[in-house]
PDB file of C-alpha atoms in Angstrom:
ATOM      1  CA  UNK A 687      15.672  94.914 -56.693  1.00  0.00           C
ATOM      2  CA  UNK A 688      15.587  94.115 -52.876  1.00  0.00           C
ATOM      3  CA  UNK A 689      12.923  91.650 -51.635  1.00  0.00           C
ATOM      4  CA  UNK A 690      11.113  90.378 -48.515  1.00  0.00           C
ATOM      5  CA  UNK A 691      10.029  86.869 -48.383  1.00  0.00           C
ATOM      6  CA  UNK A 692       6.884  86.348 -46.021  1.00  0.00           C
ATOM      7  CA  UNK A 693       5.750  82.190 -45.476  1.00  0.00           C
ATOM      8  CA  UNK A 694       2.811  81.043 -43.508  1.00  0.00           C
ATOM      9  CA  UNK A 695       3.764  77.667 -42.972  1.00  0.00           C
ATOM     10  CA  UNK A 696       1.082  74.647 -41.969  1.00  0.00           C
ATOM     11  CA  UNK A 697       1.550  70.659 -41.936  1.00  0.00           C
ATOM     12  CA  UNK A 698       0.125  70.348 -45.335  1.00  0.00           C
ATOM     13  CA  UNK A 699       1.166  73.590 -47.179  1.00  0.00           C
ATOM     14  CA  UNK A 700       3.394  76.077 -46.889  1.00  0.00           C
ATOM     15  CA  UNK A 701       2.230  79.604 -48.545  1.00  0.00           C
ATOM     16  CA  UNK A 702       4.992  82.041 -49.517  1.00  0.00           C
ATOM     17  CA  UNK A 703       4.953  85.875 -50.757  1.00  0.00           C
ATOM     18  CA  UNK A 704       7.529  87.720 -52.241  1.00  0.00           C
ATOM     19  CA  UNK A 705       7.061  91.300 -51.948  1.00  0.00           C
ATOM     20  CA  UNK A 706       9.495  94.483 -53.223  1.00  0.00           C
ATOM     21  CA  UNK A 707      10.842  96.110 -50.376  1.00  0.00           C
ATOM     22  CA  UNK A 708      10.414  99.554 -50.788  1.00  0.00           C
ATOM     23  CA  UNK A 709       6.815  99.719 -51.957  1.00  0.00           C
ATOM     24  CA  UNK A 710       5.559  96.342 -50.487  1.00  0.00           C
ATOM     25  CA  UNK A 711       4.071  95.419 -53.820  1.00  0.00           C
ATOM     26  CA  UNK A 712       3.969  91.984 -54.412  1.00  0.00           C
ATOM     27  CA  UNK A 713       5.554  89.951 -56.841  1.00  0.00           C
ATOM     28  CA  UNK A 714       4.694  86.834 -56.662  1.00  0.00           C
ATOM     29  CA  UNK A 715       3.159  83.720 -54.549  1.00  0.00           C
ATOM     30  CA  UNK A 716       3.916  80.217 -54.235  1.00  0.00           C
ATOM     31  CA  UNK A 717       2.516  77.130 -52.398  1.00  0.00           C
ATOM     32  CA  UNK A 718       4.797  74.344 -51.410  1.00  0.00           C
ATOM     33  CA  UNK A 719       5.034  71.087 -49.223  1.00  0.00           C
ATOM     34  CA  UNK A 720       4.294  72.041 -45.796  1.00  0.00           C
ATOM     35  CA  UNK A 721       6.071  71.077 -42.745  1.00  0.00           C
ATOM     36  CA  UNK A 722       5.592  70.185 -38.911  1.00  0.00           C
ATOM     37  CA  UNK A 723       8.605  70.935 -36.454  1.00  0.00           C
ATOM     38  CA  UNK A 724       7.193  68.516 -34.255  1.00  0.00           C
ATOM     39  CA  UNK A 725       7.230  65.466 -36.671  1.00  0.00           C
ATOM     40  CA  UNK A 726       9.355  66.099 -39.394  1.00  0.00           C
ATOM     41  CA  UNK A 727      13.156  66.151 -40.361  1.00  0.00           C
ATOM     42  CA  UNK A 728      15.402  68.299 -42.070  1.00  0.00           C
ATOM     43  CA  UNK A 729      15.120  66.381 -45.236  1.00  0.00           C
ATOM     44  CA  UNK A 730      11.401  67.609 -45.187  1.00  0.00           C
ATOM     45  CA  UNK A 731      12.136  71.010 -44.612  1.00  0.00           C
ATOM     46  CA  UNK A 732      10.320  72.817 -48.112  1.00  0.00           C
ATOM     47  CA  UNK A 733      11.833  74.490 -50.642  1.00  0.00           C
ATOM     48  CA  UNK A 734       9.972  77.806 -50.794  1.00  0.00           C
ATOM     49  CA  UNK A 735      10.268  78.304 -54.446  1.00  0.00           C
ATOM     50  CA  UNK A 736      12.107  81.372 -54.902  1.00  0.00           C
ATOM     51  CA  UNK A 737      15.597  81.931 -56.184  1.00  0.00           C
ATOM     52  CA  UNK A 738      17.960  83.805 -53.213  1.00  0.00           C
ATOM     53  CA  UNK A 739      19.044  86.624 -55.406  1.00  0.00           C
ATOM     54  CA  UNK A 740      17.468  89.829 -54.348  1.00  0.00           C
ATOM     55  CA  UNK A 741      16.089  88.213 -51.004  1.00  0.00           C
ATOM     56  CA  UNK A 742      17.078  90.749 -48.156  1.00  0.00           C
ATOM     57  CA  UNK A 743      14.336  89.587 -45.270  1.00  0.00           C
ATOM     58  CA  UNK A 744      12.606  86.178 -44.289  1.00  0.00           C
ATOM     59  CA  UNK A 745       9.642  86.063 -42.093  1.00  0.00           C
ATOM     60  CA  UNK A 746       9.078  82.127 -41.536  1.00  0.00           C
ATOM     61  CA  UNK A 747       5.797  81.681 -39.275  1.00  0.00           C
ATOM     62  CA  UNK A 748       4.908  77.952 -38.659  1.00  0.00           C
ATOM     63  CA  UNK A 749       2.401  76.156 -36.721  1.00  0.00           C
ATOM     64  CA  UNK A 750       3.569  74.115 -33.716  1.00  0.00           C
ATOM     65  CA  UNK A 751       6.568  76.595 -33.055  1.00  0.00           C
ATOM     66  CA  UNK A 752       8.403  76.586 -29.879  1.00  0.00           C
ATOM     67  CA  UNK A 753      11.460  78.401 -29.624  1.00  0.00           C
ATOM     68  CA  UNK A 754      13.359  74.844 -29.107  1.00  0.00           C
ATOM     69  CA  UNK A 755      13.154  74.659 -32.939  1.00  0.00           C
ATOM     70  CA  UNK A 756      14.523  78.265 -33.694  1.00  0.00           C
ATOM     71  CA  UNK A 757      18.137  77.041 -34.707  1.00  0.00           C
ATOM     72  CA  UNK A 758      16.842  74.031 -36.863  1.00  0.00           C
ATOM     73  CA  UNK A 759      14.753  75.915 -38.836  1.00  0.00           C
ATOM     74  CA  UNK A 760      16.890  79.021 -39.139  1.00  0.00           C
ATOM     75  CA  UNK A 761      19.603  76.831 -40.396  1.00  0.00           C
ATOM     76  CA  UNK A 762      17.618  75.285 -43.160  1.00  0.00           C
ATOM     77  CA  UNK A 763      16.151  78.455 -44.177  1.00  0.00           C
ATOM     78  CA  UNK A 764      19.827  79.692 -44.416  1.00  0.00           C
ATOM     79  CA  UNK A 765      20.624  77.414 -46.726  1.00  0.00           C
ATOM     80  CA  UNK A 766      18.191  78.562 -49.402  1.00  0.00           C
ATOM     81  CA  UNK A 767      18.779  82.460 -48.838  1.00  0.00           C
ATOM     82  CA  UNK A 768      22.312  82.804 -47.054  1.00  0.00           C
ATOM     83  CA  UNK A 769      22.453  86.667 -47.511  1.00  0.00           C
ATOM     84  CA  UNK A 770      18.938  87.558 -45.520  1.00  0.00           C
ATOM     85  CA  UNK A 771      18.185  88.287 -42.516  1.00  0.00           C
ATOM     86  CA  UNK A 772      16.145  85.659 -40.706  1.00  0.00           C
ATOM     87  CA  UNK A 773      12.615  85.824 -38.553  1.00  0.00           C
ATOM     88  CA  UNK A 774      11.338  82.673 -37.283  1.00  0.00           C
ATOM     89  CA  UNK A 775       7.516  82.605 -35.214  1.00  0.00           C
ATOM     90  CA  UNK A 776       4.567  80.850 -34.590  1.00  0.00           C
ATOM     91  CA  UNK A 777       1.275  81.088 -37.134  1.00  0.00           C
ATOM     92  CA  UNK A 778      -0.367  82.508 -34.172  1.00  0.00           C
ATOM     93  CA  UNK A 779       1.650  85.626 -34.139  1.00  0.00           C
ATOM     94  CA  UNK A 780       1.499  85.721 -38.406  1.00  0.00           C
ATOM     95  CA  UNK A 781      -2.361  85.770 -37.678  1.00  0.00           C
ATOM     96  CA  UNK A 782      -1.988  88.723 -34.918  1.00  0.00           C
ATOM     97  CA  UNK A 783       0.009  90.815 -37.279  1.00  0.00           C
ATOM     98  CA  UNK A 784      -1.780  90.757 -40.277  1.00  0.00           C
ATOM     99  CA  UNK A 785      -5.448  90.836 -38.684  1.00  0.00           C
ATOM    100  CA  UNK A 786      -5.097  93.370 -35.504  1.00  0.00           C
ATOM    101  CA  UNK A 787      -1.252  94.406 -35.212  1.00  0.00           C
ATOM    102  CA  UNK A 788      -2.124  97.058 -32.694  1.00  0.00           C
ATOM    103  CA  UNK A 789      -5.706  95.959 -31.080  1.00  0.00           C
ATOM    104  CA  UNK A 790      -6.373  93.740 -28.031  1.00  0.00           C
ATOM    105  CA  UNK A 791      -8.002  90.535 -29.697  1.00  0.00           C
ATOM    106  CA  UNK A 792      -8.637  86.650 -29.001  1.00  0.00           C
ATOM    107  CA  UNK A 793      -6.221  85.192 -32.184  1.00  0.00           C
ATOM    108  CA  UNK A 794      -7.376  81.546 -33.317  1.00  0.00           C
ATOM    109  CA  UNK A 795      -5.855  79.259 -36.256  1.00  0.00           C
ATOM    110  CA  UNK A 796      -8.261  76.638 -36.312  1.00  0.00           C
ATOM    111  CA  UNK A 797      -6.979  73.278 -37.957  1.00  0.00           C
ATOM    112  CA  UNK A 798      -5.495  69.923 -36.917  1.00  0.00           C
ATOM    113  CA  UNK A 799      -3.325  71.863 -34.937  1.00  0.00           C
ATOM    114  CA  UNK A 800      -5.206  74.701 -33.758  1.00  0.00           C
ATOM    115  CA  UNK A 801      -4.097  77.374 -31.334  1.00  0.00           C
ATOM    116  CA  UNK A 802      -5.669  80.410 -29.249  1.00  0.00           C
ATOM    117  CA  UNK A 803      -4.598  83.184 -27.129  1.00  0.00           C
ATOM    118  CA  UNK A 804      -5.044  86.652 -26.216  1.00  0.00           C
ATOM    119  CA  UNK A 805      -3.333  89.331 -28.017  1.00  0.00           C
ATOM    120  CA  UNK A 806      -3.030  92.865 -26.278  1.00  0.00           C
ATOM    121  CA  UNK A 807      -1.463  94.731 -29.008  1.00  0.00           C
ATOM    122  CA  UNK A 808       2.257  94.048 -28.693  1.00  0.00           C
ATOM    123  CA  UNK A 809       2.400  90.468 -27.450  1.00  0.00           C
ATOM    124  CA  UNK A 810       0.638  87.317 -26.511  1.00  0.00           C
ATOM    125  CA  UNK A 811      -0.467  86.619 -22.825  1.00  0.00           C
ATOM    126  CA  UNK A 812      -1.886  83.835 -20.603  1.00  0.00           C
ATOM    127  CA  UNK A 813      -0.631  80.948 -23.170  1.00  0.00           C
ATOM    128  CA  UNK A 814      -2.786  78.219 -23.396  1.00  0.00           C
ATOM    129  CA  UNK A 815      -1.511  74.791 -23.347  1.00  0.00           C
ATOM    130  CA  UNK A 816      -2.307  72.625 -26.596  1.00  0.00           C
ATOM    131  CA  UNK A 817      -2.329  68.834 -26.440  1.00  0.00           C
ATOM    132  CA  UNK A 818      -2.407  68.510 -29.601  1.00  0.00           C
ATOM    133  CA  UNK A 819      -5.333  66.654 -31.855  1.00  0.00           C
ATOM    134  CA  UNK A 820      -5.952  63.515 -29.841  1.00  0.00           C
ATOM    135  CA  UNK A 821      -6.856  65.944 -26.807  1.00  0.00           C
ATOM    136  CA  UNK A 822      -8.079  69.097 -28.290  1.00  0.00           C
ATOM    137  CA  UNK A 823      -8.197  71.032 -32.010  1.00  0.00           C
ATOM    138  CA  UNK A 824     -12.023  71.257 -31.664  1.00  0.00           C
ATOM    139  CA  UNK A 825     -14.186  72.375 -34.883  1.00  0.00           C
ATOM    140  CA  UNK A 826     -10.884  71.144 -36.978  1.00  0.00           C
ATOM    141  CA  UNK A 827     -11.259  69.212 -39.952  1.00  0.00           C
ATOM    142  CA  UNK A 828      -9.872  66.290 -37.444  1.00  0.00           C
ATOM    143  CA  UNK A 829     -12.553  66.960 -35.037  1.00  0.00           C
ATOM    144  CA  UNK A 830     -15.379  67.295 -37.787  1.00  0.00           C
ATOM    145  CA  UNK A 831     -14.414  64.078 -39.279  1.00  0.00           C
ATOM    146  CA  UNK A 832     -14.513  62.325 -36.037  1.00  0.00           C
ATOM    147  CA  UNK A 833     -18.140  63.835 -35.632  1.00  0.00           C
ATOM    148  CA  UNK A 834     -19.471  62.492 -39.014  1.00  0.00           C
ATOM    149  CA  UNK A 835     -18.157  58.954 -38.500  1.00  0.00           C
ATOM    150  CA  UNK A 836     -19.450  58.952 -35.106  1.00  0.00           C
ATOM    151  CA  UNK A 837     -22.904  59.857 -36.531  1.00  0.00           C
ATOM    152  CA  UNK A 838     -22.861  57.412 -39.257  1.00  0.00           C
ATOM    153  CA  UNK A 839     -21.958  54.433 -37.151  1.00  0.00           C
ATOM    154  CA  UNK A 840     -24.729  55.389 -34.795  1.00  0.00           C
ATOM    155  CA  UNK A 841     -26.765  55.725 -37.332  1.00  0.00           C
ATOM    156  CA  UNK A 842     -28.119  59.111 -36.663  1.00  0.00           C
ATOM    157  CA  UNK A 843     -28.037  60.365 -40.075  1.00  0.00           C
ATOM    158  CA  UNK A 844     -30.559  60.390 -42.889  1.00  0.00           C
ATOM    159  CA  UNK A 845     -30.728  57.783 -45.585  1.00  0.00           C
ATOM    160  CA  UNK A 846     -29.440  60.161 -48.184  1.00  0.00           C
ATOM    161  CA  UNK A 847     -26.837  61.541 -45.749  1.00  0.00           C
ATOM    162  CA  UNK A 848     -25.933  57.920 -44.823  1.00  0.00           C
ATOM    163  CA  UNK A 849     -25.108  56.900 -48.481  1.00  0.00           C
ATOM    164  CA  UNK A 850     -22.974  59.959 -49.306  1.00  0.00           C
ATOM    165  CA  UNK A 851     -20.760  58.917 -46.294  1.00  0.00           C
ATOM    166  CA  UNK A 852     -20.791  55.105 -47.722  1.00  0.00           C
ATOM    167  CA  UNK A 853     -19.944  56.004 -50.795  1.00  0.00           C
ATOM    168  CA  UNK A 854     -16.907  58.298 -49.765  1.00  0.00           C
ATOM    169  CA  UNK A 855     -15.566  56.038 -47.395  1.00  0.00           C
ATOM    170  CA  UNK A 856     -16.818  52.680 -48.021  1.00  0.00           C
ATOM    171  CA  UNK A 857     -18.287  50.382 -44.981  1.00  0.00           C
ATOM    172  CA  UNK A 858     -17.909  51.723 -41.666  1.00  0.00           C
ATOM    173  CA  UNK A 859     -16.137  48.304 -40.365  1.00  0.00           C
ATOM    174  CA  UNK A 860     -13.755  48.745 -43.287  1.00  0.00           C
ATOM    175  CA  UNK A 861     -13.266  52.502 -42.494  1.00  0.00           C
ATOM    176  CA  UNK A 862     -12.631  51.909 -38.639  1.00  0.00           C
ATOM    177  CA  UNK A 863      -9.766  49.383 -39.794  1.00  0.00           C
ATOM    178  CA  UNK A 864      -8.019  51.942 -42.127  1.00  0.00           C
ATOM    179  CA  UNK A 865      -8.113  54.056 -39.404  1.00  0.00           C
ATOM    180  CA  UNK A 866      -6.449  52.263 -36.810  1.00  0.00           C
ATOM    181  CA  UNK A 867      -4.111  50.518 -39.143  1.00  0.00           C
ATOM    182  CA  UNK A 868      -3.033  54.030 -40.488  1.00  0.00           C
ATOM    183  CA  UNK A 869      -2.701  57.767 -40.402  1.00  0.00           C
ATOM    184  CA  UNK A 870      -5.919  58.505 -38.454  1.00  0.00           C
ATOM    185  CA  UNK A 871      -5.475  61.924 -38.172  1.00  0.00           C
ATOM    186  CA  UNK A 872      -4.921  62.096 -41.959  1.00  0.00           C
ATOM    187  CA  UNK A 873      -8.236  59.924 -42.522  1.00  0.00           C
ATOM    188  CA  UNK A 874     -10.632  61.683 -40.302  1.00  0.00           C
ATOM    189  CA  UNK A 875      -9.660  65.174 -41.272  1.00  0.00           C
ATOM    190  CA  UNK A 876     -10.102  63.921 -45.087  1.00  0.00           C
ATOM    191  CA  UNK A 877     -13.460  62.745 -44.102  1.00  0.00           C
ATOM    192  CA  UNK A 878     -14.435  66.366 -42.889  1.00  0.00           C
ATOM    193  CA  UNK A 879     -15.856  67.597 -46.458  1.00  0.00           C
ATOM    194  CA  UNK A 880     -18.410  65.491 -47.010  1.00  0.00           C
ATOM    195  CA  UNK A 881     -20.561  67.580 -44.411  1.00  0.00           C
ATOM    196  CA  UNK A 882     -21.043  70.007 -47.361  1.00  0.00           C
ATOM    197  CA  UNK A 883     -23.107  67.477 -49.189  1.00  0.00           C
ATOM    198  CA  UNK A 884     -25.212  66.959 -45.572  1.00  0.00           C
ATOM    199  CA  UNK A 885     -28.602  68.908 -44.885  1.00  0.00           C
ATOM    200  CA  UNK A 886     -28.471  72.533 -43.740  1.00  0.00           C
ATOM    201  CA  UNK A 887     -29.951  70.847 -40.241  1.00  0.00           C
ATOM    202  CA  UNK A 888     -27.232  68.264 -39.853  1.00  0.00           C
ATOM    203  CA  UNK A 889     -24.238  70.480 -40.877  1.00  0.00           C
ATOM    204  CA  UNK A 890     -25.656  73.384 -38.845  1.00  0.00           C
ATOM    205  CA  UNK A 891     -26.017  70.738 -35.974  1.00  0.00           C
ATOM    206  CA  UNK A 892     -22.470  69.230 -36.169  1.00  0.00           C
ATOM    207  CA  UNK A 893     -20.546  72.749 -36.811  1.00  0.00           C
ATOM    208  CA  UNK A 894     -22.199  74.741 -34.275  1.00  0.00           C
ATOM    209  CA  UNK A 895     -21.512  71.585 -31.354  1.00  0.00           C
ATOM    210  CA  UNK A 896     -17.965  71.635 -32.271  1.00  0.00           C
ATOM    211  CA  UNK A 897     -17.432  75.303 -32.341  1.00  0.00           C
ATOM    212  CA  UNK A 898     -19.646  75.629 -29.301  1.00  0.00           C
ATOM    213  CA  UNK A 899     -17.080  73.286 -27.683  1.00  0.00           C
ATOM    214  CA  UNK A 900     -14.010  75.078 -29.257  1.00  0.00           C
ATOM    215  CA  UNK A 901     -15.196  78.262 -27.338  1.00  0.00           C
ATOM    216  CA  UNK A 902     -15.892  76.826 -24.016  1.00  0.00           C
ATOM    217  CA  UNK A 903     -12.525  75.239 -24.202  1.00  0.00           C
ATOM    218  CA  UNK A 904     -10.266  77.859 -25.065  1.00  0.00           C
ATOM    219  CA  UNK A 905     -11.973  81.015 -24.833  1.00  0.00           C
ATOM    220  CA  UNK A 906     -14.236  80.720 -21.552  1.00  0.00           C
ATOM    221  CA  UNK A 907     -10.893  80.167 -19.830  1.00  0.00           C
ATOM    222  CA  UNK A 908      -9.731  83.846 -20.610  1.00  0.00           C
ATOM    223  CA  UNK A 909     -10.568  87.071 -18.158  1.00  0.00           C
ATOM    224  CA  UNK A 910     -11.094  89.101 -20.833  1.00  0.00           C
ATOM    225  CA  UNK A 911     -13.782  87.469 -22.923  1.00  0.00           C
ATOM    226  CA  UNK A 912     -17.828  88.164 -23.357  1.00  0.00           C
ATOM    227  CA  UNK A 913     -20.343  86.233 -24.759  1.00  0.00           C
ATOM    228  CA  UNK A 914     -21.495  86.588 -27.993  1.00  0.00           C
ATOM    229  CA  UNK A 915     -23.672  84.761 -30.426  1.00  0.00           C
ATOM    230  CA  UNK A 916     -22.813  81.897 -32.588  1.00  0.00           C
ATOM    231  CA  UNK A 917     -23.313  82.475 -36.010  1.00  0.00           C
ATOM    232  CA  UNK A 918     -22.390  80.019 -38.839  1.00  0.00           C
ATOM    233  CA  UNK A 919     -22.806  80.189 -42.823  1.00  0.00           C
TER     234      UNK A 919
END
């Protein structure tokens, strides 16, 4: 049986789907370790979780993709699937093809490694330089984690919210030391789910502020944009 393998690979996890070529029927899915082409070495490249027999095509979409990574990623995929035709592109392209393959749209991937661009129905235009999580990634887990811990340190949370954060993170002094000595991106991103324990008012305030900043920095710069009401749930 001839099959197609499609993978959407982020820095944390890589999700793959095996499809029957003729019918497009989903055969199996898998979730494996992720891959960051900016930081990882070839030994960190994920095993996609499928045997090579029958796989004729591989479509690999990865966050942080640049054309300079094409050769090294192709080499690693060829070791796993030597008989397959391999195509490599960005996770932004995967989002465009799956959500709006023929219609003009703004395509967003929001996360610790976010990206945005205008898709004209066939290709991306006006690429925006992303400076990475230290400068940008507004509304990502990392960004929300920073907002939570900043409010915590400034004493702007309610007593119940303050206790919730402290129960998860310990004292503010200890947590700050961990952030500066360890993986700051991971530690702050892991703090973001605490927001689900906050009051509706605090939760909406944080999310709306981060999303409004995200849109002002990433959408208002495009001439095609128009104003819409921001609603969060």
